[in-house]
CSV table of N, CA and C in Angstrom, one decimal:
chain,number,residue,atom,x,y,z
A,1,UNK,N,0.8,-1.2,0.0
A,1,UNK,CA,0.0,0.0,0.0
A,1,UNK,C,0.9,1.2,0.0
A,2,UNK,N,0.5,2.3,-0.7
A,2,UNK,CA,1.2,3.5,-0.7
A,2,UNK,C,0.4,4.6,0.1
A,3,UNK,N,1.2,5.5,0.7
A,3,UNK,CA,0.7,6.6,1.5
A,3,UNK,C,1.4,7.8,1.1
A,4,UNK,N,0.7,9.0,1.1
A,4,UNK,CA,1.3,10.3,0.8
A,4,UNK,C,1.3,11.1,2.1
A,5,UNK,N,2.5,11.5,2.5
A,5,UNK,CA,2.6,12.3,3.7
A,5,UNK,C,2.5,13.8,3.4
A,6,UNK,N,1.7,14.5,4.2
A,6,UNK,CA,1.5,15.9,4.0
A,6,UNK,C,1.3,16.7,5.2
A,7,UNK,N,1.4,18.0,5.1
A,7,UNK,CA,1.2,19.0,6.2
A,7,UNK,C,-0.2,19.4,6.2
A,8,UNK,N,-0.9,19.0,7.3
A,8,UNK,CA,-2.4,19.3,7.4
A,8,UNK,C,-2.7,20.7,7.4
A,9,UNK,N,-1.8,21.6,7.7
A,9,UNK,CA,-2.1,23.1,7.7
A,9,UNK,C,-2.1,23.7,6.3
A,10,UNK,N,-1.2,23.2,5.5
A,10,UNK,CA,-1.1,23.8,4.1
A,10,UNK,C,-1.5,22.9,3.0
A,11,UNK,N,-1.5,21.6,3.3
A,11,UNK,CA,-1.8,20.6,2.2
A,11,UNK,C,-0.6,20.2,1.4
A,12,UNK,N,0.6,20.8,1.7
A,12,UNK,CA,1.8,20.6,1.0
A,12,UNK,C,2.3,19.1,1.2
A,13,UNK,N,2.5,18.4,0.1
A,13,UNK,CA,3.0,17.0,0.2
A,13,UNK,C,4.5,17.0,0.4
A,14,UNK,N,4.8,16.1,1.4
A,14,UNK,CA,6.3,15.9,1.7
A,14,UNK,C,6.9,14.8,0.9
A,15,UNK,N,6.1,13.7,0.8
A,15,UNK,CA,6.7,12.5,0.1
A,15,UNK,C,5.7,11.3,0.2
A,16,UNK,N,6.2,10.2,-0.4
A,16,UNK,CA,5.4,9.0,-0.5
A,16,UNK,C,6.0,7.9,0.2
A,17,UNK,N,5.2,7.1,0.9
A,17,UNK,CA,5.7,5.9,1.6
A,17,UNK,C,5.1,4.7,0.9
A,18,UNK,N,5.9,3.6,0.7
A,18,UNK,CA,5.4,2.4,0.1
A,18,UNK,C,5.6,1.2,1.1
A,19,UNK,N,4.6,0.3,1.1
A,19,UNK,CA,4.8,-0.9,1.9
A,19,UNK,C,4.2,-0.8,3.3
A,20,UNK,N,3.7,0.3,3.7
A,20,UNK,CA,3.1,0.4,5.0
A,20,UNK,C,1.6,0.0,5.0
A,21,UNK,N,1.2,-0.8,5.9
A,21,UNK,CA,-0.2,-1.3,5.9
A,21,UNK,C,-1.2,-0.2,6.5
A,22,UNK,N,-0.7,0.6,7.4
A,22,UNK,CA,-1.6,1.6,8.0
A,22,UNK,C,-1.1,3.0,8.1
A,23,UNK,N,-2.0,3.9,8.2
A,23,UNK,CA,-1.5,5.3,8.4
A,23,UNK,C,-0.7,5.5,9.6
A,24,UNK,N,-1.1,4.8,10.7
A,24,UNK,CA,-0.3,4.9,12.0
A,24,UNK,C,1.1,4.5,11.8
A,25,UNK,N,1.3,3.4,11.0
A,25,UNK,CA,2.7,3.0,10.8
A,25,UNK,C,3.5,4.0,10.1
A,26,UNK,N,2.9,4.7,9.1
A,26,UNK,CA,3.6,5.8,8.4
A,26,UNK,C,3.9,6.9,9.3
A,27,UNK,N,2.9,7.4,10.1
A,27,UNK,CA,3.1,8.5,11.0
A,27,UNK,C,4.1,8.2,12.2
A,28,UNK,N,4.3,6.9,12.4
A,28,UNK,CA,5.3,6.6,13.5
A,28,UNK,C,6.7,6.8,13.0
A,29,UNK,N,7.0,7.0,11.8
A,29,UNK,CA,8.3,7.3,11.2
A,29,UNK,C,8.4,8.8,10.9
A,30,UNK,N,9.5,9.4,11.1
A,30,UNK,CA,9.7,10.8,10.7
A,30,UNK,C,10.6,10.9,9.5
A,31,UNK,N,10.0,11.1,8.3
A,31,UNK,CA,10.8,11.2,7.1
A,31,UNK,C,10.9,12.6,6.6
A,32,UNK,N,9.8,13.4,6.7
A,32,UNK,CA,9.8,14.7,6.2
A,32,UNK,C,9.4,15.6,7.3
A,33,UNK,N,10.2,16.4,7.9
A,33,UNK,CA,9.9,17.3,9.0
A,33,UNK,C,8.7,18.2,8.6
A,34,UNK,N,7.8,18.4,9.6
A,34,UNK,CA,6.6,19.3,9.4
A,34,UNK,C,5.4,18.6,8.8
A,35,UNK,N,5.6,17.3,8.4
A,35,UNK,CA,4.5,16.6,7.8
A,35,UNK,C,3.8,15.8,9.0
A,36,UNK,N,2.5,16.0,9.1
A,36,UNK,CA,1.8,15.4,10.2
A,36,UNK,C,0.5,14.5,9.9
A,37,UNK,N,0.3,14.3,8.6
A,37,UNK,CA,-0.9,13.6,8.2
A,37,UNK,C,-0.5,12.7,6.9
A,38,UNK,N,-1.4,11.8,6.7
A,38,UNK,CA,-1.2,10.9,5.5
A,38,UNK,C,-2.5,10.7,4.7
A,39,UNK,N,-2.4,10.5,3.4
A,39,UNK,CA,-3.6,10.2,2.6
A,39,UNK,C,-3.2,8.9,1.9
A,40,UNK,N,-4.2,8.0,1.8
A,40,UNK,CA,-4.0,6.8,1.1
A,40,UNK,C,-3.8,7.0,-0.4
A,41,UNK,N,-2.7,6.4,-1.0
A,41,UNK,CA,-2.4,6.6,-2.4
A,41,UNK,C,-1.1,7.3,-2.6
A,42,UNK,N,-0.7,7.4,-3.9
A,42,UNK,CA,0.5,8.0,-4.2
A,42,UNK,C,0.3,9.3,-5.1
A,43,UNK,N,0.7,10.5,-4.6
A,43,UNK,CA,0.4,11.7,-5.2
A,43,UNK,C,1.6,12.6,-5.3
A,44,UNK,N,1.9,13.0,-6.5
A,44,UNK,CA,3.1,13.8,-6.8
A,44,UNK,C,2.9,15.2,-6.4
A,45,UNK,N,3.9,15.8,-5.6
A,45,UNK,CA,3.7,17.1,-5.1
A,45,UNK,C,3.8,18.2,-6.2
A,46,UNK,N,4.3,17.9,-7.4
A,46,UNK,CA,4.3,18.9,-8.4
A,46,UNK,C,2.9,19.1,-9.0
A,47,UNK,N,2.0,18.1,-8.9
A,47,UNK,CA,0.7,18.2,-9.5
A,47,UNK,C,-0.5,18.2,-8.5
A,48,UNK,N,-0.2,17.8,-7.2
A,48,UNK,CA,-1.3,17.7,-6.2
A,48,UNK,C,-0.9,18.3,-4.9
A,49,UNK,N,-1.9,18.6,-4.1
A,49,UNK,CA,-1.8,18.9,-2.7
A,49,UNK,C,-3.0,18.3,-2.1
A,50,UNK,N,-3.1,18.3,-0.7
A,50,UNK,CA,-4.2,17.6,0.0
A,50,UNK,C,-5.1,18.7,0.6
A,51,UNK,N,-6.3,18.8,0.2
A,51,UNK,CA,-7.3,19.8,0.6
A,51,UNK,C,-8.4,19.0,1.3
A,52,UNK,N,-8.6,19.4,2.6
A,52,UNK,CA,-9.6,18.7,3.4
A,52,UNK,C,-9.5,17.2,3.4
A,53,UNK,N,-8.2,16.7,3.4
A,53,UNK,CA,-8.0,15.3,3.5
A,53,UNK,C,-8.1,14.6,2.1
A,54,UNK,N,-8.3,15.3,1.1
A,54,UNK,CA,-8.5,14.7,-0.3
A,54,UNK,C,-7.4,15.2,-1.2
A,55,UNK,N,-6.8,14.3,-2.0
A,55,UNK,CA,-5.9,14.8,-3.0
A,55,UNK,C,-6.6,15.7,-4.0
A,56,UNK,N,-6.0,16.8,-4.3
A,56,UNK,CA,-6.6,17.8,-5.2
A,56,UNK,C,-5.5,18.3,-6.1
A,57,UNK,N,-5.9,18.5,-7.4
A,57,UNK,CA,-4.9,18.9,-8.4
A,57,UNK,C,-4.6,20.4,-8.1
A,58,UNK,N,-3.3,20.7,-8.1
A,58,UNK,CA,-2.9,22.1,-7.9
A,58,UNK,C,-3.3,22.9,-9.1
A,59,UNK,N,-3.9,24.1,-8.9
A,59,UNK,CA,-4.3,25.0,-10.0
A,59,UNK,C,-3.2,25.5,-10.8
A,60,UNK,N,-3.4,25.8,-12.0
A,60,UNK,CA,-2.4,26.5,-12.9
A,60,UNK,C,-2.1,27.9,-12.3
A,61,UNK,N,-0.9,28.3,-12.5
A,61,UNK,CA,-0.6,29.6,-12.1
A,61,UNK,C,-1.3,30.7,-12.9
A,62,UNK,N,-1.8,31.8,-12.3
A,62,UNK,CA,-2.4,32.8,-13.0
A,62,UNK,C,-1.5,33.8,-13.8
A,63,UNK,N,-0.2,33.6,-13.6
A,63,UNK,CA,0.8,34.5,-14.2
A,63,UNK,C,0.9,34.4,-15.7
A,64,UNK,N,1.0,35.5,-16.3
A,64,UNK,CA,1.2,35.6,-17.8
A,64,UNK,C,2.3,36.6,-18.0
A,65,UNK,N,3.0,36.5,-19.1
A,65,UNK,CA,4.1,37.4,-19.5
A,65,UNK,C,3.7,38.2,-20.7
A,66,UNK,N,3.8,39.5,-20.6
A,66,UNK,CA,3.6,40.4,-21.7
A,66,UNK,C,4.8,41.3,-21.9
A,67,UNK,N,5.5,41.1,-22.9
A,67,UNK,CA,6.8,41.8,-23.2
A,67,UNK,C,7.7,41.6,-22.0
A,68,UNK,N,8.0,42.6,-21.2
A,68,UNK,CA,8.9,42.5,-20.1
A,68,UNK,C,8.1,42.8,-18.8
A,69,UNK,N,6.8,42.3,-18.8
A,69,UNK,CA,6.0,42.5,-17.5
A,69,UNK,C,5.3,41.1,-17.2
A,70,UNK,N,5.5,40.7,-16.0
A,70,UNK,CA,4.8,39.6,-15.5
A,70,UNK,C,3.5,40.1,-14.9
A,71,UNK,N,2.3,39.5,-15.4
A,71,UNK,CA,1.0,40.0,-15.0
A,71,UNK,C,0.4,39.0,-14.0
A,72,UNK,N,-0.3,39.5,-13.0
A,72,UNK,CA,-1.1,38.6,-12.1
A,72,UNK,C,-0.3,37.7,-11.2
A,73,UNK,N,0.9,38.2,-10.7
A,73,UNK,CA,1.7,37.4,-9.8
A,73,UNK,C,1.0,37.4,-8.4
A,74,UNK,N,0.6,36.2,-7.9
A,74,UNK,CA,-0.1,36.2,-6.6
A,74,UNK,C,0.7,36.7,-5.5
A,75,UNK,N,0.0,37.3,-4.5
A,75,UNK,CA,0.7,37.7,-3.2
A,75,UNK,C,1.4,36.5,-2.6
A,76,UNK,N,2.6,36.7,-2.1
A,76,UNK,CA,3.4,35.7,-1.4
A,76,UNK,C,4.2,34.9,-2.4
A,77,UNK,N,4.4,35.4,-3.6
A,77,UNK,CA,5.1,34.6,-4.6
A,77,UNK,C,6.6,34.9,-4.5
A,78,UNK,N,7.4,33.9,-5.0
A,78,UNK,CA,8.8,34.0,-5.1
A,78,UNK,C,9.1,34.0,-6.6
A,79,UNK,N,9.8,35.0,-7.1
A,79,UNK,CA,10.2,35.1,-8.5
A,79,UNK,C,11.7,34.8,-8.5
A,80,UNK,N,12.1,33.8,-9.3
A,80,UNK,CA,13.5,33.5,-9.5
A,80,UNK,C,13.9,33.9,-10.9
A,81,UNK,N,15.0,34.7,-11.0
A,81,UNK,CA,15.5,35.1,-12.3
A,81,UNK,C,17.0,34.6,-12.4
A,82,UNK,N,17.2,33.7,-13.3
A,82,UNK,CA,18.6,33.1,-13.4
A,82,UNK,C,19.2,32.7,-12.1
A,83,UNK,N,18.4,32.1,-11.2
A,83,UNK,CA,18.8,31.6,-9.9
A,83,UNK,C,18.8,32.6,-8.8
A,84,UNK,N,18.5,33.8,-9.0
A,84,UNK,CA,18.3,34.8,-7.9
A,84,UNK,C,16.9,34.9,-7.5
A,85,UNK,N,16.6,34.9,-6.2
A,85,UNK,CA,15.2,34.8,-5.7
A,85,UNK,C,14.8,36.2,-5.2
A,86,UNK,N,13.5,36.6,-5.5
A,86,UNK,CA,12.9,37.8,-5.1
A,86,UNK,C,11.5,37.6,-4.6
A,87,UNK,N,11.0,38.4,-3.7
A,87,UNK,CA,9.6,38.4,-3.3
A,87,UNK,C,8.9,39.2,-4.4
A,88,UNK,N,7.7,38.8,-4.8
A,88,UNK,CA,7.0,39.5,-5.9
A,88,UNK,C,5.5,39.3,-5.7
A,89,UNK,N,4.8,40.3,-6.3
A,89,UNK,CA,3.3,40.2,-6.3
A,89,UNK,C,2.8,41.2,-7.3
A,90,UNK,N,1.6,41.0,-7.8
A,90,UNK,CA,0.9,42.0,-8.7
A,90,UNK,C,1.5,41.9,-10.1
A,91,UNK,N,1.6,43.0,-10.7
A,91,UNK,CA,2.2,43.1,-12.0
A,91,UNK,C,3.7,43.6,-11.8
A,92,UNK,N,4.6,42.8,-12.3
A,92,UNK,CA,6.0,43.0,-12.1
A,92,UNK,C,6.7,43.4,-13.4
A,93,UNK,N,7.2,44.6,-13.4
A,93,UNK,CA,8.0,45.1,-14.6
A,93,UNK,C,9.4,44.6,-14.5
A,94,UNK,N,9.9,43.9,-15.5
A,94,UNK,CA,11.3,43.4,-15.4
A,94,UNK,C,12.3,44.3,-16.1
A,95,UNK,N,13.4,44.5,-15.5
A,95,UNK,CA,14.5,45.3,-16.0
A,95,UNK,C,15.7,44.5,-15.9
A,96,UNK,N,16.6,44.5,-16.9
A,96,UNK,CA,17.8,43.7,-16.9
A,96,UNK,C,19.0,44.6,-17.3
A,97,UNK,N,20.1,44.4,-16.6
A,97,UNK,CA,21.3,45.3,-16.8
A,97,UNK,C,22.0,45.0,-18.1
A,98,UNK,N,21.8,43.8,-18.6
A,98,UNK,CA,22.6,43.4,-19.9
A,98,UNK,C,21.6,42.7,-20.8
A,99,UNK,N,21.9,42.8,-22.1
A,99,UNK,CA,21.1,42.1,-23.1
A,99,UNK,C,21.3,40.6,-22.9
A,100,UNK,N,20.3,39.8,-23.2
A,100,UNK,CA,20.5,38.3,-23.0
A,100,UNK,C,19.2,37.6,-22.8
A,101,UNK,N,19.2,36.3,-22.6
A,101,UNK,CA,18.1,35.5,-22.3
A,101,UNK,C,18.1,35.2,-20.8
A,102,UNK,N,16.9,35.5,-20.2
A,102,UNK,CA,16.8,35.3,-18.7
A,102,UNK,C,15.7,34.3,-18.5
A,103,UNK,N,16.0,33.3,-17.6
A,103,UNK,CA,15.0,32.3,-17.2
A,103,UNK,C,14.3,32.8,-16.0
A,104,UNK,N,12.9,32.6,-16.0
A,104,UNK,CA,12.0,33.1,-15.0
A,104,UNK,C,11.3,31.9,-14.4
A,105,UNK,N,11.0,32.0,-13.1
A,105,UNK,CA,10.2,31.0,-12.4
A,105,UNK,C,9.4,31.8,-11.3
A,106,UNK,N,8.1,31.5,-11.2
A,106,UNK,CA,7.3,32.1,-10.2
A,106,UNK,C,6.7,30.9,-9.4
A,107,UNK,N,6.9,30.9,-8.1
A,107,UNK,CA,6.4,29.9,-7.2
A,107,UNK,C,5.4,30.5,-6.2
A,108,UNK,N,4.3,30.0,-6.0
A,108,UNK,CA,3.3,30.4,-5.0
A,108,UNK,C,2.3,29.2,-4.7
A,109,UNK,N,2.6,28.5,-3.7
A,109,UNK,CA,1.8,27.4,-3.3
A,109,UNK,C,0.4,27.8,-3.0
A,110,UNK,N,-0.7,27.2,-3.4
A,110,UNK,CA,-0.7,25.9,-4.0
A,110,UNK,C,-0.7,25.9,-5.6
A,111,UNK,N,-0.5,27.0,-6.2
A,111,UNK,CA,-0.4,27.1,-7.6
A,111,UNK,C,0.8,26.3,-8.1
A,112,UNK,N,0.6,25.7,-9.3
A,112,UNK,CA,1.8,25.1,-10.0
A,112,UNK,C,2.7,26.2,-10.3
A,113,UNK,N,4.0,25.8,-10.4
A,113,UNK,CA,5.0,26.8,-10.7
A,113,UNK,C,4.9,27.3,-12.1
A,114,UNK,N,5.1,28.6,-12.3
A,114,UNK,CA,5.1,29.1,-13.7
A,114,UNK,C,6.6,29.3,-14.1
A,115,UNK,N,6.9,28.9,-15.4
A,115,UNK,CA,8.2,29.1,-15.9
A,115,UNK,C,8.2,29.7,-17.3
A,116,UNK,N,9.2,30.5,-17.5
A,116,UNK,CA,9.3,31.2,-18.9
A,116,UNK,C,10.6,31.8,-19.0
A,117,UNK,N,10.8,32.5,-20.1
A,117,UNK,CA,12.1,33.2,-20.3
A,117,UNK,C,11.8,34.4,-21.2
A,118,UNK,N,12.7,35.4,-21.0
A,118,UNK,CA,12.6,36.6,-21.8
A,118,UNK,C,13.9,36.9,-22.4
A,119,UNK,N,13.9,37.6,-23.5
A,119,UNK,CA,15.1,38.0,-24.2
A,119,UNK,C,15.1,39.6,-24.0
A,120,UNK,N,16.1,40.0,-23.3
A,120,UNK,CA,16.3,41.5,-23.1
A,120,UNK,C,17.3,42.0,-24.2
A,121,UNK,N,16.9,43.1,-24.8
A,121,UNK,CA,17.8,43.7,-25.8
A,121,UNK,C,18.4,45.0,-25.4
């Protein structure tokens, strides 16, 4: 039997356990700090979270890119530009010191991560 371990406050999935017969057996082990509940089954944390004890598909990110502006960045997001992390929300105008291609990533749980790139001239 497979069990998915998660944080009951956020629904964030920590990992998957295989071969345990009961939820109590899973919870008796400490594999992922901060995880305090389990759901029966195997659920990938990139696509799912646990809402009210039920596996739920993570919603698509509302972020869109228009020229050099990220639109609709949810409050509490982390924007990563070529490995550098920034707090971000709302509409974010991007400025770059040098021409080139920049990798972008917006993370805001429970949304799926948004990824894209821009070419600055």
